[in-house]
Amino acid sequence: GGTQEVVVTFKPTQAKSEVGLLTLSGNADSVKTVVLRGEGSQGPVAEVNPTVLNFPNVRVDSERTERIILRNSGGDTLKVRDWTGLQAPFSVVNTQLLSLVTGESREISIRFAPVAKGIFTDTQQIVSNAETRLVPVTGRGTRAEFTVTPSLVVFDPVPAGGTSGDLPLLISNSGDDTLVVTSIASTKPQRFQV
């Protein structure tokens, strides 16, 4: 008499039901069969929408925030371990580590705050217990840049109490953003007028 424990494990390679048989035989006069049944479940699956994030035409020294949605479409809890990859002028606003059960979603805010004009690119990496997701991020910093020509306006002599003829000034925007002139002022408004 006596007993012996035999350990059986199940190691599925796919998310599906599996059935197998375990046959035990020895120097006894019979063969014993045990039915084995296991369910392979899908692990966590990280889905990101949108898969590419774009910040078109953001004024220098301002900021814009866009959102991506992280969703767990798998069969197990998704655990975000790290947010990596983004450098200034990009940043992740809400960087807390999180867990998402099957079917749960969360909005992740990405900020673009350019301090210079030009096109910036980076990649947000979402590191989790599922596959690492990469989200390419692009932003364009814009700035209005204007010139006034000529820089010196010389009037012909005008008799006291008279008014000169009009002399034009040309305001040009060489930047890539809309120019808004908010003030045109003269230091001597009684003598030089616009």
Coordinates of C-alpha atoms in Angstrom, one line a residue:
G1 CA 0.0 0.0 0.0
G2 CA 0.9 3.7 -0.3
T3 CA 0.3 6.7 -2.5
Q4 CA 2.4 8.9 -4.7
E5 CA 1.4 12.3 -6.0
V6 CA 2.0 13.1 -9.7
V7 CA 1.8 16.7 -10.7
V8 CA 0.2 17.6 -14.1
T9 CA 0.4 21.1 -15.6
F10 CA -1.3 22.7 -18.6
K11 CA 0.7 24.9 -21.0
P12 CA -1.6 26.1 -23.8
T13 CA -0.2 27.6 -27.0
Q14 CA -3.5 29.1 -28.1
A15 CA -6.6 30.6 -26.6
K16 CA -8.9 27.6 -27.0
S17 CA -10.1 24.5 -25.2
E18 CA -7.8 21.4 -25.1
V19 CA -8.6 17.8 -24.2
G20 CA -6.0 15.1 -23.7
L21 CA -5.5 11.8 -22.0
L22 CA -3.0 10.7 -19.4
T23 CA -2.3 7.0 -19.4
L24 CA -0.7 5.3 -16.4
S25 CA 0.7 1.8 -16.6
G26 CA 3.2 -0.2 -14.6
N27 CA 3.7 -3.7 -13.3
A28 CA 0.1 -3.9 -12.1
D29 CA -2.3 -5.8 -14.3
S30 CA -4.3 -2.8 -15.6
V31 CA -3.8 0.6 -17.4
K32 CA -5.5 3.7 -15.9
T33 CA -6.6 6.6 -18.0
V34 CA -7.3 10.1 -16.8
V35 CA -9.1 12.7 -19.0
L36 CA -7.3 16.1 -19.0
R37 CA -9.2 19.3 -20.0
G38 CA -7.9 22.8 -20.0
E39 CA -8.9 26.2 -21.3
G40 CA -6.3 28.4 -22.9
S41 CA -7.2 32.0 -22.4
Q42 CA -5.9 35.0 -24.2
G43 CA -3.6 37.2 -22.2
P44 CA -3.9 41.0 -22.0
V45 CA -3.9 42.8 -25.3
A46 CA -3.1 46.5 -25.4
E47 CA -4.9 48.4 -28.1
V48 CA -4.2 52.1 -28.8
N49 CA -6.4 54.6 -30.7
P50 CA -5.3 56.6 -32.6
T51 CA -2.1 54.7 -33.5
V52 CA -0.4 57.9 -34.6
L53 CA -0.8 61.3 -32.9
N54 CA -0.4 64.6 -34.7
F55 CA -0.3 68.2 -33.4
P56 CA -0.6 70.5 -36.5
N57 CA 0.2 74.2 -36.2
V58 CA 0.7 74.9 -32.5
R59 CA 2.0 78.4 -31.7
V60 CA 5.4 78.7 -30.1
D61 CA 5.1 79.3 -26.3
S62 CA 1.6 77.8 -26.2
E63 CA 0.5 74.2 -25.8
R64 CA -2.1 71.7 -27.0
T65 CA -3.2 68.4 -25.5
E66 CA -4.5 65.4 -27.4
R67 CA -5.7 62.1 -26.2
I68 CA -5.0 58.5 -27.0
I69 CA -7.2 55.7 -25.7
L70 CA -5.6 52.6 -24.3
R71 CA -7.9 49.6 -24.2
N72 CA -7.4 46.0 -23.0
S73 CA -9.1 43.7 -25.5
G74 CA -7.5 40.6 -24.1
G75 CA -8.6 38.0 -21.6
D76 CA -6.5 39.0 -18.6
T77 CA -5.7 42.2 -16.7
L78 CA -3.4 44.6 -18.6
K79 CA -0.8 46.2 -16.3
V80 CA 1.0 49.3 -17.6
R81 CA 4.6 49.3 -16.2
D82 CA 6.1 52.4 -17.7
W83 CA 5.5 55.4 -20.1
T84 CA 8.7 56.0 -21.9
G85 CA 10.1 57.7 -25.0
L86 CA 8.7 61.2 -25.0
Q87 CA 11.1 64.1 -24.6
A88 CA 10.4 67.9 -24.7
P89 CA 8.4 69.5 -26.3
F90 CA 6.2 66.4 -25.8
S91 CA 5.0 65.0 -22.4
V92 CA 2.5 62.6 -21.0
V93 CA 0.2 64.5 -18.7
N94 CA -1.2 61.6 -16.6
T95 CA 1.7 59.2 -16.1
Q96 CA 0.3 57.0 -13.3
L97 CA 0.7 53.3 -13.8
L98 CA -2.5 51.5 -14.2
S99 CA -4.3 48.2 -14.5
L100 CA -7.1 47.6 -17.0
V101 CA -9.4 44.6 -16.7
T102 CA -10.7 43.0 -19.9
G103 CA -12.7 45.5 -22.0
E104 CA -11.7 48.5 -19.9
S105 CA -10.3 51.7 -21.5
R106 CA -8.5 54.8 -20.3
E107 CA -7.7 58.1 -21.9
I108 CA -4.0 59.1 -21.9
S109 CA -3.2 62.8 -22.4
I110 CA -0.2 63.9 -24.4
R111 CA 0.9 67.5 -24.4
F112 CA 2.9 69.4 -27.1
A113 CA 4.4 72.7 -26.0
P114 CA 6.9 74.0 -28.6
V115 CA 9.4 76.7 -27.6
A116 CA 10.7 77.0 -31.2
K117 CA 9.2 76.7 -34.6
G118 CA 9.7 73.6 -36.7
I119 CA 8.6 70.0 -36.9
F120 CA 9.2 67.7 -33.9
T121 CA 8.8 63.9 -33.8
D122 CA 9.1 61.3 -31.1
T123 CA 7.6 58.0 -30.1
Q124 CA 5.5 57.2 -27.0
Q125 CA 6.2 53.7 -25.7
I126 CA 3.6 52.0 -23.5
V127 CA 5.3 49.2 -21.6
S128 CA 3.0 46.6 -20.1
N129 CA 2.6 42.9 -19.4
A130 CA 1.3 42.6 -23.0
E131 CA 3.3 43.7 -26.0
T132 CA 4.9 47.2 -25.9
R133 CA 2.9 49.6 -27.9
L134 CA 4.6 52.4 -29.9
V135 CA 2.7 55.6 -30.8
P136 CA 4.5 57.9 -33.2
V137 CA 3.9 61.6 -32.2
T138 CA 4.5 64.6 -34.5
G139 CA 4.0 68.3 -33.8
R140 CA 4.6 71.5 -35.7
G141 CA 5.5 74.6 -33.8
T142 CA 4.6 77.8 -35.6
R143 CA 5.4 81.5 -35.2
A144 CA 4.5 84.7 -36.9
E145 CA 7.5 86.8 -37.8
F146 CA 7.1 90.2 -39.3
T147 CA 9.1 93.0 -40.8
V148 CA 8.2 96.6 -41.5
T149 CA 9.7 98.4 -44.5
P150 CA 11.0 100.9 -44.8
S151 CA 12.6 101.2 -41.3
L152 CA 13.1 104.9 -41.8
V153 CA 10.4 107.3 -43.1
V154 CA 11.5 110.8 -44.1
F155 CA 8.9 113.4 -44.9
D156 CA 9.5 116.3 -47.2
P157 CA 9.4 119.6 -45.4
V158 CA 5.8 120.5 -44.4
P159 CA 4.7 124.1 -43.4
A160 CA 3.7 124.4 -39.8
G161 CA 0.0 123.6 -39.4
G162 CA 0.0 121.7 -42.7
T163 CA -0.2 117.9 -43.4
S164 CA 2.2 115.9 -45.4
G165 CA 1.2 113.4 -48.1
D166 CA 0.8 109.8 -47.1
L167 CA 3.8 107.6 -47.0
P168 CA 3.2 103.8 -46.9
L169 CA 4.7 101.3 -44.6
L170 CA 4.6 97.6 -45.6
I171 CA 4.1 95.0 -42.9
S172 CA 5.1 91.5 -44.0
N173 CA 4.7 88.2 -42.3
S174 CA 7.6 85.8 -43.1
G175 CA 6.5 83.3 -40.4
D176 CA 4.3 80.3 -40.7
D177 CA 1.5 81.5 -38.4
T178 CA -1.1 84.2 -38.7
L179 CA 0.2 87.6 -37.8
V180 CA -2.2 89.7 -35.6
V181 CA -1.1 93.3 -35.1
T182 CA -2.6 94.4 -31.9
S183 CA -1.3 97.9 -31.6
I184 CA 0.2 100.7 -33.8
A185 CA 1.1 103.7 -31.7
S186 CA 3.1 106.8 -32.3
T187 CA 5.3 108.4 -29.6
K188 CA 4.1 111.8 -30.9
P189 CA 0.4 111.1 -31.9
Q190 CA -0.4 114.8 -32.5
R191 CA 2.4 115.1 -35.1
F192 CA 2.8 111.6 -36.6
Q193 CA -0.5 109.7 -37.2
V194 CA -1.5 106.4 -38.7

